[in-house]
mmCIF file with all atom_site columns, C-alpha atoms in Angstrom:
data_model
loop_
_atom_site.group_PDB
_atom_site.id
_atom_site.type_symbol
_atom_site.label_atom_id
_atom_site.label_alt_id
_atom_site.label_comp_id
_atom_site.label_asym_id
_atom_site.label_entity_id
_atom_site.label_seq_id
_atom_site.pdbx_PDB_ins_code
_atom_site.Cartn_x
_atom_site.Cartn_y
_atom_site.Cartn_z
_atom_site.occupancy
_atom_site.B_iso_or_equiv
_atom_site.pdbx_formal_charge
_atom_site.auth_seq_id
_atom_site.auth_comp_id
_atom_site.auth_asym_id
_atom_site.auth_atom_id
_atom_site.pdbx_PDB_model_num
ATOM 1  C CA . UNK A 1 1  ? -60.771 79.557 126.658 1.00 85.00 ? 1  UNK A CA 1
ATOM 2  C CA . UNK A 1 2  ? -60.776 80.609 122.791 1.00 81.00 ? 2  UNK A CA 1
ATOM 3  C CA . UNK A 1 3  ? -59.255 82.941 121.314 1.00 86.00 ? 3  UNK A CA 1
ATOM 4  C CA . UNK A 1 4  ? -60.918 86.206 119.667 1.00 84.00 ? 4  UNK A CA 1
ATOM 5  C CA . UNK A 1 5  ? -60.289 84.353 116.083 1.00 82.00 ? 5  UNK A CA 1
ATOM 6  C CA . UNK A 1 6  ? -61.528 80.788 117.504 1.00 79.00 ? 6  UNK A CA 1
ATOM 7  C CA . UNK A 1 7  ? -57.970 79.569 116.314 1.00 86.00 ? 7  UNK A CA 1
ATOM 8  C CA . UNK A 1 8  ? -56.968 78.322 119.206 1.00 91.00 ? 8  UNK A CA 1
ATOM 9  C CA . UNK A 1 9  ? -58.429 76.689 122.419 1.00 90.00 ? 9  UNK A CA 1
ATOM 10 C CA . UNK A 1 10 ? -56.971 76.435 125.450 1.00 93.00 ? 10 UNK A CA 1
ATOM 11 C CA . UNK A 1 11 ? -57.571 73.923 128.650 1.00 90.00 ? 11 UNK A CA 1
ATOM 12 C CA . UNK A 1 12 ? -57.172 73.303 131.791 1.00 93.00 ? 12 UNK A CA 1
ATOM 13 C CA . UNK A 1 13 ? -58.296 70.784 134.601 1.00 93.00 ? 13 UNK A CA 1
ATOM 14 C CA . UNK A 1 14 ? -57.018 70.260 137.873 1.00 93.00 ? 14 UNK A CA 1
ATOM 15 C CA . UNK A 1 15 ? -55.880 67.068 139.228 1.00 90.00 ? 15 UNK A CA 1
ATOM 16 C CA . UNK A 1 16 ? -55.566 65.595 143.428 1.00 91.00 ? 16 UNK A CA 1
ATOM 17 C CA . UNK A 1 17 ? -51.759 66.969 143.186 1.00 92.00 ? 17 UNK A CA 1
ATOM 18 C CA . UNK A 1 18 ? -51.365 68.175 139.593 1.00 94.00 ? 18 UNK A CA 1
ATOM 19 C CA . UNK A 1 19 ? -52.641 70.909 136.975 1.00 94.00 ? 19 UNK A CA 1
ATOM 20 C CA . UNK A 1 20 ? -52.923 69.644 133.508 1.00 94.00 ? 20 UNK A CA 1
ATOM 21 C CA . UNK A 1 21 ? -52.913 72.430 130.739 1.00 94.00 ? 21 UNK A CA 1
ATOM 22 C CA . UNK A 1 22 ? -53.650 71.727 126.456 1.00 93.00 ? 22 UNK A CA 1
ATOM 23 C CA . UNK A 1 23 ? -53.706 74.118 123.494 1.00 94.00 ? 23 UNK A CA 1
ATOM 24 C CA . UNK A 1 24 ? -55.287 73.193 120.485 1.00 91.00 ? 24 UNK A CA 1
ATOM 25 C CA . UNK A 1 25 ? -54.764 74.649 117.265 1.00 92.00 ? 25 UNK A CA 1
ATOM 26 C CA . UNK A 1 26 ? -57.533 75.061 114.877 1.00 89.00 ? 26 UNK A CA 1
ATOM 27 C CA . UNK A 1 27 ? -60.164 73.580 117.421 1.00 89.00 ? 27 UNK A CA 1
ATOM 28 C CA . UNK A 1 28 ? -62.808 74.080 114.295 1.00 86.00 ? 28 UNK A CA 1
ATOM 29 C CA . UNK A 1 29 ? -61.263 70.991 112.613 1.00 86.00 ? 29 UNK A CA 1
ATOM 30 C CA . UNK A 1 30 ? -62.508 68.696 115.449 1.00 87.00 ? 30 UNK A CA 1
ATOM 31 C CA . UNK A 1 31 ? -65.910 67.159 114.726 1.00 86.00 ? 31 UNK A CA 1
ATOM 32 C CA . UNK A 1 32 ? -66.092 66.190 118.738 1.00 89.00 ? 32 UNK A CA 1
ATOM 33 C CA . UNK A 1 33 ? -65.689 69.857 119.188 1.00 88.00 ? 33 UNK A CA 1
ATOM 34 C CA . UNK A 1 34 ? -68.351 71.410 116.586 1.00 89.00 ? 34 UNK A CA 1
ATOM 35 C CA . UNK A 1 35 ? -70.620 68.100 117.081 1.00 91.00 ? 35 UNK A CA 1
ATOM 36 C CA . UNK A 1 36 ? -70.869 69.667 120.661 1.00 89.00 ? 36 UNK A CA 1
ATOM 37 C CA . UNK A 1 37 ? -71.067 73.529 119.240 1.00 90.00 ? 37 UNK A CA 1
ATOM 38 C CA . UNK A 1 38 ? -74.164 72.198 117.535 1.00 92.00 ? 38 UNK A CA 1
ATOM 39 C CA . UNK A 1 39 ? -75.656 71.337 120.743 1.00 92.00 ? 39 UNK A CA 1
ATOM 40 C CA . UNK A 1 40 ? -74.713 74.489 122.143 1.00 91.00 ? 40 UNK A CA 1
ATOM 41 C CA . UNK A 1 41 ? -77.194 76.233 119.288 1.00 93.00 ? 41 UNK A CA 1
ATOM 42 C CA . UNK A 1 42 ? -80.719 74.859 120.533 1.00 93.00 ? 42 UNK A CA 1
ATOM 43 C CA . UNK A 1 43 ? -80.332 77.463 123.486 1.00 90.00 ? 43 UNK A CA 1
ATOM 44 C CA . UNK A 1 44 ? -80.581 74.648 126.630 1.00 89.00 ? 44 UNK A CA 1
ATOM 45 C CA . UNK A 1 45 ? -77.222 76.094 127.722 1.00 88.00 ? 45 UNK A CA 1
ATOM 46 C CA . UNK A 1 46 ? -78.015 79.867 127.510 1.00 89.00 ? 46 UNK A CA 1
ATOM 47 C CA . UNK A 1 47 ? -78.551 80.549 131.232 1.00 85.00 ? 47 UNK A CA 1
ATOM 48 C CA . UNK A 1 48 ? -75.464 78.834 132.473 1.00 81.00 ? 48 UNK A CA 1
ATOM 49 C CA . UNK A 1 49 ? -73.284 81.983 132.280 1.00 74.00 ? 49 UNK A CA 1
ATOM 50 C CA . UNK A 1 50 ? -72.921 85.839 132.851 1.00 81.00 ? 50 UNK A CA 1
ATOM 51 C CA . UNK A 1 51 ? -76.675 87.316 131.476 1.00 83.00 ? 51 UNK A CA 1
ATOM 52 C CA . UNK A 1 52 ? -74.338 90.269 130.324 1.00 87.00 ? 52 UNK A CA 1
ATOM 53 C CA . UNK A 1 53 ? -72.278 87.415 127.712 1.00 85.00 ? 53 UNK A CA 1
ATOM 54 C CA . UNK A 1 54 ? -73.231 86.710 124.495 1.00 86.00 ? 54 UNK A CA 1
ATOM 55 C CA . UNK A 1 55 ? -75.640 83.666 125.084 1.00 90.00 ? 55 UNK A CA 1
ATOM 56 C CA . UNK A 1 56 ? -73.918 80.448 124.317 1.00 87.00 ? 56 UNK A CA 1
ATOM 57 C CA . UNK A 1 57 ? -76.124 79.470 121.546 1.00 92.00 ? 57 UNK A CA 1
ATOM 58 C CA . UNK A 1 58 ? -75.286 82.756 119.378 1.00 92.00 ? 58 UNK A CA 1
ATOM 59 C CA . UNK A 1 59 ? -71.586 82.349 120.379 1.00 87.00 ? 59 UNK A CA 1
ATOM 60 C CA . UNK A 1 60 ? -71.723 78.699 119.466 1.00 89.00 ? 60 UNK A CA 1
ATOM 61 C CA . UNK A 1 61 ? -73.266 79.034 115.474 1.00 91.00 ? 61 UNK A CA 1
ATOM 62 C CA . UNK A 1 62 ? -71.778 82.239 115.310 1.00 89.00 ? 62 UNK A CA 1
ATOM 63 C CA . UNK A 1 63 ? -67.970 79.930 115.632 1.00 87.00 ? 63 UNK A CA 1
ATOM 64 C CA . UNK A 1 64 ? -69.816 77.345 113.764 1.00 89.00 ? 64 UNK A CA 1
ATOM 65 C CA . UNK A 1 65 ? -70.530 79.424 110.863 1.00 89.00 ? 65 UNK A CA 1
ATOM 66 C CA . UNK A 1 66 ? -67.353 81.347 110.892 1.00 84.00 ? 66 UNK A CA 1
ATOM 67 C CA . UNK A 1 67 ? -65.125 77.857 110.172 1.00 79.00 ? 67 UNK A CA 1
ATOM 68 C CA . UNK A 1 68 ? -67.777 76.320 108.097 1.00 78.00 ? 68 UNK A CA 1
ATOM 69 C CA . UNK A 1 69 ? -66.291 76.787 104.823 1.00 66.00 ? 69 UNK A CA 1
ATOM 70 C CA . UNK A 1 70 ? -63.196 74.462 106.541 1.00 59.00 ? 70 UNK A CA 1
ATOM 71 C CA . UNK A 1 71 ? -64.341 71.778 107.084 1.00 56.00 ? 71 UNK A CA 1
ATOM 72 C CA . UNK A 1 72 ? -66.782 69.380 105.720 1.00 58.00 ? 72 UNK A CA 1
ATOM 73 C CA . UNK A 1 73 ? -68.654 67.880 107.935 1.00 54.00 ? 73 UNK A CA 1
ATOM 74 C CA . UNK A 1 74 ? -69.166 63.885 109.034 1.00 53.00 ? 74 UNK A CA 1
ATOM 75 C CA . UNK A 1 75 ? -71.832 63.036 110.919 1.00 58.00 ? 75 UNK A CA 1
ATOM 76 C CA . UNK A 1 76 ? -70.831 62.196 114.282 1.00 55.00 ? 76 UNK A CA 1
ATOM 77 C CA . UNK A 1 77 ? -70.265 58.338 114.258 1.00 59.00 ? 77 UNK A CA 1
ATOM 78 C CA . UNK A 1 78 ? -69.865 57.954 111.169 1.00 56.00 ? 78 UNK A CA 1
ATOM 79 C CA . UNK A 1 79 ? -66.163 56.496 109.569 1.00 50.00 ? 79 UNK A CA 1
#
């Protein structure tokens, strides 16, 4: 889940006898995380969820864009 403000994600997985919960703040400041926003954009992903959503590629650049002027970006790979 993120929040309204894309400040802060939150995760869960579940485990053969345990539940395993993470919050992340700023999530925007993770190139693993926008490297796989920008996949999100091309629109592949856009039938995956509720047709009454936002489509993921518009909610994807739309968080992209938003914490743009936060980061500068590294290509993925690259150190």
């Amino acid at each position: 889940m993120l929040s309204l403000d894309g400040n802060v994600l939150c995760f869960a997985t579940t485990w053969e006898h345990a539940i395993s919960t993470s919050v992340l703040k700023a999530p925007h400041r993770s190139q693993v995380l926008r490297h796989w926003a920008e996949g999100l954009t091309d629109g592949s992903m856009d039938d995956m969820g509720d047709p009454n959503d936002l489509p993921l590629s518009v909610a994807a650049r739309r968080w992209l864009d938003h914490h743009q002027e936060f980061v500068r970006l590294i290509p993925f790979g690259a150190r």
